[in-house]
């Protein structure tokens, strides 16, 4: 009686070690429920050969907004905090800023006045802090800032304020043959220095807003100089334009959190064939922030209505996510 | 005496079947010599782990010009022939063209007058033939044209006038972990519908000139409308700009055939580390075309001097290529 049992155990062990781990949960930070299930269902459908919703691997394009979708965006876009910090750093070289708005207000920590300056003031800040250097210099400046600057509320590095459930989702999609892209209103050259390390998304799969650049030979060395002139705004109706320009294929899955992502989701999902659109809804004032229809940052109003009307997936952060940040894994 | 010999043969067969085929010639259409050797040397150096010139796979970016580098460009850019054909197709919807230059000249087959109109005339032709439709419609128009139009001299489909040695080079690089890109002065949306099928280069790895596009919902269906306005000219100093915008990494190898590619080659090769720059020099009037310093199409003048001064590889088509077009393989 003993031999057969031992044999059975041996077979079980061997099978366990060799059979594909089909029961692995790739989304452990997502609570079980309809939201998580909608993701898994979609992926299984499009990857099943012979199934009616099968999508060939090269067409498995997934696009992700960044601010508020992959990392936090409160109390203001992190790139804006970078710009404000940069004004302070550069102030010594610009004595005139002490008397000139919007710089004066930034140096005095008077954010209200900065914001009262509207789009024009913000543009001035962006140009003063993002242009005038080479692409290599700017990349290094961004890296240095991210390595040291801390978020005012959490005290964490900004790159630690990425959403663990979304990191798992990115991996899960890539495991299943998807090519994952960032499509953000943020600066393309602000993101590229770190998206590969943090999200596994290489620079060539990052799409964002940009200023113009110019090729120059400086003492025989080629550089790309960043000019104080807007090249492209990758927001709202600009998102499908950026996607078309950079990818030249229509995504089959898109992920956002605000009205600025609505056109990207429309471009992705308002078509025949199996598609997946998802909004991250910030509902957790305790662990993160709660905001939607009336927020000046990451407003989600029209998008929320359209998501409900069209049956897109809406993540309720409080309900659907076990943890928010990767650091919680260590607890 | 028989057993050992049989055994040796068996070992030989097994080894032949299982050892990596290191002696395979990936570039059979290239004549042996310094040109071919320079390519193989470069690739072997950058892929050898632990070697001083080793480059990690994600950084193995290779950029290729298209017109005159991957396919022919005489007697004029094929996209220009497309535009002229398109004027004839659209003429029925535009009776006013019979009396309006440059359309009148196109319809009368008077190429001299068309070209005498200079850049302004060409721009008018491009806008009239490339804008006003959706990206999906335009893609289909290009595919239809390429499936039927024949080259005036060779009588072949334009997609048959790609260079077999360059197809082998693209494959060889990809086999060795390179990501291959097109960086062309030609229209990005003119190339994307066919580059994957012909070159194995997917749409997201095609960079080119573009007109502006606009996202629109038409009866609830999202479309991208092509507008009669230049967005970006991917030529000369525009090529490194396009590379930076789309890839965000500097290539380690670049391939061109004209002065329009010079800045791309400078951006690639004027730096530390092992790099590779190559010019295709059109020297074969019999099998293809011979032109360089004084050609109005694909002028290669400054580039030829700089290639010699810097020791870049220059392909002498007549000397270095066994065959030109894939069809010659069938002979």
XYZ file of C-alpha atoms in Angstrom:
662
model
C 0.000 0.000 0.000
C 2.875 2.349 0.519
C 4.433 2.369 -2.931
C 1.374 3.667 -4.809
C 0.914 6.499 -2.358
C 4.540 7.582 -2.595
C 4.229 7.345 -6.357
C 1.156 9.543 -6.322
C 2.933 12.124 -4.213
C 5.922 12.068 -6.548
C 3.664 12.564 -9.553
C 1.900 15.403 -7.802
C 5.179 17.143 -7.011
C 6.504 16.726 -10.537
C 3.275 17.976 -12.077
C 3.197 20.946 -9.709
C 6.715 21.885 -10.723
C 6.239 21.552 -14.449
C 2.670 22.501 -15.303
C 2.217 26.204 -16.151
C 1.098 28.096 -13.077
C -2.306 28.987 -14.501
C -3.794 29.665 -11.131
C -1.279 32.366 -10.171
C -2.924 35.621 -9.138
C -1.158 38.348 -11.075
C -3.191 41.032 -9.332
C -2.739 40.244 -5.604
C -3.257 43.861 -4.531
C -6.681 43.956 -6.123
C -9.624 42.832 -4.028
C -11.713 40.119 -5.607
C -14.856 41.444 -7.221
C -16.325 42.744 -10.442
C -13.535 45.251 -11.128
C -10.711 42.744 -10.946
C -12.791 40.170 -12.781
C -13.458 42.568 -15.670
C -9.707 42.959 -16.210
C -8.971 39.240 -16.098
C -11.937 38.446 -18.358
C -10.795 40.931 -20.969
C -7.219 39.684 -21.004
C -8.234 36.024 -21.190
C -10.594 36.737 -24.069
C -8.123 38.610 -26.262
C -5.259 36.158 -25.692
C -7.219 32.959 -26.323
C -6.248 31.663 -29.766
C -9.250 30.751 -31.850
C -11.614 32.647 -29.587
C -13.888 35.192 -31.213
C -12.197 38.072 -29.346
C -8.617 36.974 -30.042
C -6.214 39.830 -30.814
C -2.804 39.145 -32.377
C 0.113 40.149 -30.160
C 1.357 43.144 -32.179
C -2.106 44.719 -31.837
C -2.210 44.345 -28.049
C -1.533 47.996 -27.300
C -2.475 49.347 -23.859
C -2.187 53.044 -23.015
C -1.987 54.487 -19.508
C -2.361 58.020 -18.283
C 0.293 58.777 -15.660
C -0.771 61.477 -13.151
C -3.547 60.053 -10.972
C -3.537 56.744 -12.861
C -0.066 55.286 -12.257
C 1.100 57.648 -9.511
C -0.541 60.235 -7.268
C -1.254 63.793 -8.379
C -2.232 65.656 -5.201
C -1.990 68.317 -3.856
C -0.765 69.204 -7.367
C 0.911 67.484 -10.330
C 4.359 66.350 -9.211
C 5.895 67.985 -12.259
C 4.480 71.295 -11.003
C 6.181 70.753 -7.654
C 9.374 70.046 -9.591
C 8.966 73.351 -11.462
C 8.425 75.282 -8.222
C 11.477 73.648 -6.621
C 13.456 74.431 -9.741
C 12.542 78.132 -9.540
C 13.994 78.196 -6.029
C 17.171 76.436 -7.216
C 17.620 78.780 -10.165
C 16.705 81.959 -8.270
C 20.348 82.763 -7.453
C 21.061 83.037 -11.185
C 17.943 85.194 -11.671
C 17.984 88.115 -9.197
C 15.240 89.761 -11.300
C 12.791 87.049 -10.219
C 12.494 88.646 -6.775
C 10.368 91.381 -8.318
C 8.807 89.556 -11.218
C 5.620 87.483 -11.210
C 4.956 84.616 -11.170
C 8.497 83.944 -9.869
C 8.164 86.357 -6.961
C 5.120 84.503 -5.670
C 6.841 81.125 -6.041
C 9.860 82.341 -4.083
C 7.579 83.693 -1.384
C 5.659 80.407 -1.242
C 2.494 82.232 -2.269
C 0.841 79.530 -4.340
C -2.462 81.373 -4.508
C -0.937 84.205 -6.504
C 0.863 81.740 -8.748
C -2.382 79.965 -9.575
C -4.222 83.282 -9.963
C -1.837 83.989 -12.845
C -3.597 81.247 -14.759
C -2.260 79.447 -17.780
C 0.083 82.262 -18.745
C 1.865 82.173 -15.392
C 2.186 78.383 -15.477
C 3.591 78.512 -18.984
C 6.181 81.053 -17.893
C 7.214 78.815 -15.019
C 7.458 75.752 -17.248
C 9.595 77.528 -19.830
C 11.911 79.057 -17.240
C 12.435 75.700 -15.535
C 12.253 73.207 -18.411
C 13.962 74.955 -21.349
C 17.397 76.393 -22.060
C 19.325 73.198 -21.360
C 20.142 70.113 -23.391
C 18.042 66.966 -23.233
C 20.851 65.165 -21.400
C 21.185 67.935 -18.832
C 17.445 68.049 -18.264
C 17.263 64.289 -17.830
C 19.935 64.483 -15.129
C 18.154 67.358 -13.368
C 14.946 65.308 -13.229
C 16.762 62.245 -11.898
C 18.497 64.286 -9.201
C 15.235 65.841 -8.103
C 13.420 62.503 -7.939
C 16.259 61.003 -5.914
C 15.953 63.635 -3.202
C 12.670 65.568 -3.211
C 9.978 64.417 -0.796
C 6.232 64.699 -1.043
C 4.836 67.360 1.351
C 2.176 65.076 2.840
C 3.623 61.557 2.821
C 7.290 62.476 3.184
C 8.076 59.861 0.552
C 10.009 60.070 -2.685
C 7.616 60.816 -5.522
C 8.562 57.568 -7.256
C 7.370 55.721 -4.157
C 3.904 57.158 -4.682
C 3.092 54.893 -7.586
C 0.103 52.607 -7.264
C 1.027 48.993 -6.496
C -2.188 47.602 -8.082
C -1.357 49.417 -11.310
C 2.221 48.098 -11.309
C 0.746 44.605 -11.087
C -1.662 45.407 -13.905
C 1.188 46.641 -16.138
C 3.101 43.411 -15.491
C 0.027 41.276 -16.019
C -0.656 42.862 -19.395
C 2.969 42.531 -20.506
C 3.027 38.897 -19.391
C 0.172 38.430 -21.812
C 1.859 40.002 -24.799
C 0.664 43.571 -24.400
C 2.885 46.539 -25.175
C 2.270 49.118 -22.441
C 2.485 52.848 -23.159
C 2.217 55.978 -21.078
C 0.076 58.709 -22.636
C 0.262 61.647 -20.273
C -0.390 65.364 -20.227
C 2.908 65.573 -18.343
C 6.201 66.321 -20.045
C 7.583 63.501 -22.173
C 11.146 64.347 -21.098
C 10.115 64.668 -17.481
C 8.907 61.053 -17.514
C 11.393 59.219 -19.694
C 14.339 59.343 -17.267
C 12.559 57.085 -14.766
C 9.580 55.246 -16.320
C 11.666 52.225 -17.304
C 13.005 51.767 -13.775
C 9.690 52.413 -12.009
C 7.064 51.071 -14.413
C 9.075 48.890 -16.796
C 8.033 51.236 -19.595
C 10.968 52.191 -21.864
C 11.407 55.764 -23.158
C 10.140 54.864 -26.630
C 6.805 53.881 -25.087
C 6.284 57.200 -23.314
C 4.077 59.817 -24.957
C 3.596 63.231 -23.375
C 3.539 66.967 -23.797
C 6.708 68.534 -25.147
C 8.543 71.730 -25.876
C 10.432 72.156 -29.116
C 14.005 70.920 -29.395
C 16.784 71.845 -31.767
C 19.749 69.846 -33.006
C 23.094 71.617 -32.638
C 26.775 70.821 -32.989
C 28.631 72.400 -30.062
C 32.385 72.207 -30.648
C 31.698 69.210 -32.804
C 29.516 67.503 -30.208
C 25.876 67.022 -31.142
C 23.307 68.134 -28.567
C 19.561 68.574 -28.501
C 18.690 71.985 -27.072
C 15.370 72.480 -25.309
C 13.608 75.627 -26.561
C 11.081 77.780 -24.669
C 8.277 77.002 -27.089
C 5.398 74.544 -26.801
C 5.577 71.680 -29.291
C 2.610 69.518 -28.335
C 0.018 69.304 -25.566
C -0.833 65.676 -24.945
C -4.127 66.186 -23.167
C -7.820 65.668 -23.933
C -8.267 65.500 -27.741
C -4.472 65.691 -27.947
C -4.147 62.193 -26.470
C -5.500 60.290 -29.469
C -3.405 62.596 -31.666
C -0.287 61.697 -29.665
C -1.184 58.012 -29.793
C -1.640 58.149 -33.543
C 1.589 60.087 -34.011
C 3.734 57.800 -31.848
C 2.138 54.378 -32.171
C 0.171 54.472 -35.403
C -2.137 51.783 -34.063
C -5.304 52.098 -32.068
C -5.023 50.768 -28.510
C -7.279 47.912 -27.423
C -7.122 48.946 -23.762
C -6.863 52.363 -22.119
C -6.570 53.490 -18.515
C -7.133 56.949 -17.106
C -8.517 58.851 -14.149
C -9.775 62.197 -15.419
C -11.719 64.023 -18.085
C -8.350 64.663 -19.738
C -8.309 60.962 -20.610
C -11.834 60.783 -22.014
C -10.896 61.146 -25.687
C -8.205 58.482 -25.305
C -10.794 56.109 -23.880
C -13.260 56.997 -26.638
C -10.613 56.439 -29.324
C -9.881 53.059 -27.759
C -13.309 51.727 -26.921
C -15.826 53.260 -29.313
C -15.237 50.684 -32.021
C -16.020 47.094 -32.926
C -14.091 44.278 -31.332
C -13.317 43.501 -27.716
C -11.935 46.596 -26.005
C -11.246 47.612 -22.426
C -11.512 51.043 -20.853
C -10.937 51.755 -17.191
C -11.164 54.817 -14.981
C -9.385 54.994 -11.632
C -11.794 56.798 -9.302
C -10.070 58.431 -6.325
C -12.399 57.528 -3.468
C -10.040 56.960 -0.571
C -9.504 60.125 1.465
C -7.808 58.137 4.187
C -5.187 56.139 2.314
C -4.833 58.541 -0.617
C -7.166 61.356 -1.714
C -10.845 61.518 -2.624
C -11.796 63.798 -5.491
C -13.693 63.753 -8.764
C -16.277 66.082 -10.285
C -15.156 69.339 -8.704
C -11.406 68.880 -8.392
C -9.137 71.368 -10.137
C -6.508 68.606 -10.409
C -7.640 65.434 -12.131
C -11.269 66.425 -12.558
C -13.444 63.407 -13.346
C -16.935 64.505 -14.308
C -17.944 63.872 -17.919
C -15.718 60.827 -17.897
C -17.518 59.325 -14.918
C -20.883 59.750 -16.619
C -19.623 58.295 -19.876
C -17.971 55.359 -18.103
C -21.279 54.501 -16.436
C -23.267 54.949 -19.643
C -20.909 52.741 -21.643
C -20.191 50.126 -19.024
C -16.488 50.892 -18.725
C -14.761 49.632 -15.614
C -14.508 52.158 -12.779
C -12.019 51.377 -10.028
C -13.259 52.429 -6.611
C -9.852 52.793 -4.974
C -11.210 52.381 -1.485
C -13.153 49.250 -2.323
C -11.014 47.648 -5.028
C -7.423 48.140 -3.907
C -6.008 46.198 -0.960
C -3.025 48.498 -0.805
C -2.111 51.737 -2.536
C 1.673 52.148 -2.473
C 4.394 49.486 -2.873
C 5.781 50.313 0.588
C 2.659 48.768 2.135
C 3.848 45.379 0.869
C 6.593 45.471 3.486
C 4.202 45.790 6.398
C 36.335 -0.775 -36.773
C 32.851 0.053 -37.867
C 31.238 0.953 -34.546
C 33.584 3.874 -33.661
C 33.193 5.401 -37.090
C 29.417 5.202 -36.951
C 29.548 6.701 -33.485
C 31.699 9.586 -34.717
C 29.266 10.251 -37.528
C 26.364 10.176 -35.100
C 28.111 12.657 -32.809
C 28.893 14.898 -35.753
C 25.260 14.898 -36.871
C 23.962 15.592 -33.386
C 26.450 18.404 -32.826
C 25.641 19.930 -36.207
C 21.969 19.903 -35.353
C 22.289 21.341 -31.871
C 25.252 23.725 -31.786
C 24.282 27.344 -32.563
C 24.772 28.043 -36.244
C 27.577 30.554 -35.686
C 28.885 30.234 -39.188
C 25.597 31.184 -40.877
C 25.984 34.096 -43.272
C 23.183 36.501 -42.436
C 24.189 38.806 -45.268
C 24.347 36.510 -48.315
C 23.568 39.301 -50.783
C 26.589 41.291 -49.634
C 29.906 40.595 -51.359
C 32.708 39.719 -48.988
C 34.983 42.648 -48.286
C 35.602 45.578 -45.971
C 32.025 46.911 -46.112
C 30.359 43.674 -45.069
C 33.110 43.014 -42.551
C 32.617 46.423 -40.898
C 28.950 45.574 -40.260
C 29.651 42.138 -38.825
C 32.526 43.461 -36.686
C 30.332 46.165 -35.189
C 27.477 43.800 -34.382
C 29.755 41.182 -32.853
C 31.445 43.798 -30.668
C 28.289 45.318 -29.230
C 26.595 41.980 -28.544
C 29.550 40.258 -26.852
C 28.854 40.174 -23.098
C 31.812 41.338 -21.072
C 33.480 42.934 -24.094
C 34.501 46.563 -23.790
C 32.018 47.598 -26.516
C 29.067 45.631 -25.155
C 25.720 47.431 -25.382
C 22.694 46.217 -23.422
C 19.801 45.103 -25.593
C 17.383 47.961 -24.838
C 20.020 50.433 -26.039
C 20.548 48.646 -29.359
C 18.644 51.172 -31.446
C 19.272 51.281 -35.201
C 17.701 53.950 -37.412
C 17.247 53.695 -41.179
C 16.399 56.311 -43.722
C 13.860 54.927 -46.221
C 14.045 56.600 -49.673
C 17.307 55.555 -51.328
C 18.376 53.516 -48.286
C 15.750 50.792 -47.987
C 14.025 51.237 -51.335
C 14.752 53.133 -54.551
C 13.983 56.825 -54.986
C 14.457 57.468 -58.710
C 13.378 59.078 -60.964
C 11.624 60.771 -58.019
C 10.485 59.876 -54.502
C 7.796 57.215 -54.802
C 5.531 59.229 -52.541
C 5.692 62.037 -55.101
C 4.604 59.612 -57.823
C 1.759 58.605 -55.495
C 0.753 62.268 -55.137
C 0.775 62.809 -58.914
C -1.298 59.654 -59.475
C -3.673 60.817 -56.773
C -4.193 64.178 -58.507
C -5.286 62.289 -61.608
C -7.650 60.105 -59.575
C -9.178 63.077 -57.782
C -9.388 65.317 -60.857
C -12.959 64.309 -61.607
C -14.021 65.759 -58.244
C -12.005 68.931 -58.924
C -12.926 70.376 -62.333
C -11.183 73.605 -61.323
C -7.806 71.826 -61.421
C -7.862 71.877 -65.236
C -7.029 75.577 -65.087
C -5.140 75.803 -61.826
C -1.414 75.237 -61.303
C 0.280 73.068 -60.253
C -2.651 70.680 -60.857
C -3.013 71.666 -64.510
C 0.604 70.724 -65.193
C 0.223 67.410 -63.378
C -2.866 66.522 -65.388
C -1.057 67.429 -68.603
C 1.945 65.337 -67.588
C 4.122 68.449 -67.639
C 6.502 67.624 -64.823
C 8.856 70.479 -65.657
C 6.230 73.073 -64.830
C 5.306 71.217 -61.648
C 8.899 71.258 -60.446
C 9.351 74.890 -61.571
C 6.656 75.747 -59.011
C 9.157 74.851 -56.297
C 8.346 74.034 -52.726
C 5.068 75.925 -52.761
C 3.718 73.856 -55.650
C 4.821 70.596 -54.039
C 3.208 71.579 -50.764
C -0.044 72.320 -52.557
C 0.055 68.916 -54.207
C 0.794 67.139 -50.938
C -2.036 68.869 -49.110
C -4.543 68.256 -51.896
C -3.653 64.568 -52.064
C -2.782 63.689 -48.467
C -5.226 65.700 -46.339
C -8.986 65.912 -45.978
C -9.558 62.239 -45.195
C -9.323 60.148 -42.042
C -6.189 58.225 -41.112
C -7.970 54.943 -41.835
C -9.112 56.124 -45.251
C -5.645 57.389 -46.132
C -4.051 54.120 -45.053
C -6.382 52.224 -47.376
C -5.663 54.595 -50.274
C -1.922 54.012 -49.862
C -2.374 50.234 -49.703
C -4.526 50.228 -52.829
C -1.985 52.303 -54.720
C 0.945 50.117 -53.705
C -0.968 47.004 -54.726
C -1.473 48.247 -58.265
C 0.858 51.094 -59.310
C 3.972 50.150 -61.286
C 7.324 51.881 -61.457
C 7.812 53.695 -64.827
C 11.238 52.160 -65.483
C 11.190 48.692 -63.944
C 7.497 47.950 -64.345
C 7.530 46.517 -60.840
C 5.409 47.242 -57.809
C 7.139 49.892 -55.712
C 7.326 47.510 -52.754
C 9.359 45.159 -54.984
C 11.996 47.868 -55.335
C 13.345 47.420 -51.831
C 16.987 46.467 -51.459
C 17.540 42.802 -50.650
C 20.906 43.459 -48.923
C 19.216 45.953 -46.621
C 16.388 43.512 -45.821
C 19.077 41.047 -44.744
C 20.776 43.737 -42.683
C 17.505 44.582 -40.896
C 16.988 40.902 -40.061
C 20.584 40.472 -38.970
C 20.359 43.394 -36.567
C 17.036 42.217 -35.133
C 18.416 38.696 -34.730
C 21.047 40.333 -32.544
C 18.670 42.209 -30.294
C 18.472 45.499 -32.167
C 15.259 47.458 -32.451
C 15.073 48.764 -36.028
C 13.434 52.102 -36.828
C 12.688 54.003 -40.002
C 13.525 57.716 -39.824
C 12.460 59.171 -43.140
C 11.694 62.527 -44.701
C 8.711 60.730 -46.236
C 5.253 60.811 -44.728
C 4.844 58.781 -41.562
C 1.328 57.735 -42.567
C 2.442 56.943 -46.108
C 4.913 54.368 -44.735
C 3.113 52.778 -41.807
C 0.522 50.845 -43.832
C 3.221 48.600 -45.389
C 6.532 48.778 -43.475
C 5.652 45.853 -41.212
C 4.857 43.566 -44.143
C 7.825 44.649 -46.275
C 10.575 45.441 -43.746
C 9.332 43.811 -40.558
C 9.191 47.287 -39.002
C 5.945 47.892 -37.078
C 4.106 51.240 -37.275
C 5.323 52.341 -33.844
C 8.906 52.148 -35.140
C 8.292 54.417 -38.103
C 9.229 58.094 -37.813
C 8.551 60.500 -40.648
C 7.174 63.828 -41.763
C 3.569 64.514 -40.904
C 0.620 66.788 -41.350
C -1.549 67.728 -38.409
C -4.407 65.480 -37.374
C -7.512 66.155 -35.357
C -9.622 63.873 -33.182
C -13.345 63.984 -33.953
C -16.481 62.096 -33.024
C -18.563 61.557 -36.176
C -22.010 60.228 -35.268
C -20.424 58.822 -32.144
C -17.557 57.167 -34.029
C -14.091 58.493 -33.263
C -11.921 59.363 -36.268
C -8.598 61.111 -36.805
C -8.961 63.716 -39.541
C -5.915 64.663 -41.612
C -5.580 68.458 -41.865
C -3.896 70.463 -44.651
C -1.197 71.799 -42.359
C 2.415 70.684 -41.894
C 3.099 69.218 -38.453
C 6.730 68.116 -38.704
C 9.435 67.801 -41.361
C 11.606 64.826 -40.550
C 14.623 65.761 -42.646
C 18.159 67.013 -42.032
C 18.335 68.539 -38.515
C 14.732 67.368 -38.107
C 15.844 63.727 -38.050
C 17.571 63.832 -34.650
C 14.593 65.850 -33.396
C 12.213 63.153 -34.630
C 14.395 60.443 -33.106
C 14.462 62.212 -29.764
C 10.725 62.823 -29.847
C 9.756 59.246 -30.753
C 12.478 57.095 -29.223
C 14.008 59.192 -26.460
C 17.260 57.256 -26.797
C 20.229 57.915 -29.015
C 20.742 55.276 -31.718
C 23.975 53.283 -31.771
C 23.737 52.634 -35.511
C 22.353 54.762 -38.345
C 21.939 54.157 -42.066
C 21.301 56.721 -44.773
C 22.102 57.659 -48.342
C 21.911 61.440 -48.617
C 22.821 64.756 -47.047
C 19.344 64.698 -45.522
C 20.617 61.918 -43.254
C 23.829 63.642 -42.183
C 22.548 65.048 -38.886
C 21.059 61.666 -37.962
C 24.461 60.066 -38.532
C 26.193 62.820 -36.561
C 23.742 62.432 -33.670
C 24.438 58.694 -33.711
C 28.188 58.520 -34.226
C 29.747 61.696 -32.835
C 29.955 60.385 -29.304
C 31.939 58.032 -27.131
C 31.347 54.303 -27.310
C 31.173 51.943 -30.229
C 28.889 53.333 -32.916
C 28.149 52.514 -36.537
C 27.245 54.872 -39.363
C 26.737 53.808 -42.943
C 25.971 55.572 -46.201
C 24.529 53.734 -49.193
C 26.264 55.237 -52.235
C 24.306 54.777 -55.455
C 27.019 53.743 -57.912
C 25.275 51.243 -60.133
C 23.779 52.891 -63.212
C 23.145 49.530 -64.781
C 21.330 47.602 -62.051
C 19.876 50.656 -60.285
C 20.901 54.319 -60.597
C 24.173 56.177 -60.138
C 23.974 59.591 -58.475
C 25.487 61.557 -55.643
C 26.881 65.093 -55.380
C 24.745 66.778 -58.029
C 21.495 64.856 -57.815
C 18.316 66.800 -57.038
C 16.901 63.607 -55.478
C 19.006 62.045 -52.729
C 21.948 64.411 -53.028
C 25.017 62.987 -51.285
C 27.766 65.588 -51.137
C 28.654 66.871 -47.662
C 27.735 63.481 -46.288
C 30.189 61.708 -48.568
C 33.018 63.983 -47.451
C 32.137 63.592 -43.797
C 31.840 59.808 -44.112
C 35.344 59.636 -45.570
C 36.762 62.033 -42.975
C 35.240 60.094 -40.085
C 35.763 56.602 -41.388
C 32.067 55.763 -41.657
C 31.168 52.823 -43.861
C 30.228 53.720 -47.427
C 28.432 51.040 -49.437
C 29.461 51.035 -53.075
C 26.306 49.427 -54.446
C 28.003 48.200 -57.606
C 30.891 46.624 -55.740
C 29.288 45.565 -52.455
C 25.880 44.213 -53.380
C 25.511 40.886 -55.181
C 21.933 41.628 -55.986
C 19.738 44.704 -55.622
C 16.084 43.614 -55.553
C 14.531 40.531 -53.912
C 13.222 39.354 -57.298
C 16.811 38.593 -58.343
C 16.862 35.818 -55.747
C 14.497 33.850 -57.964
C 16.840 33.845 -60.922
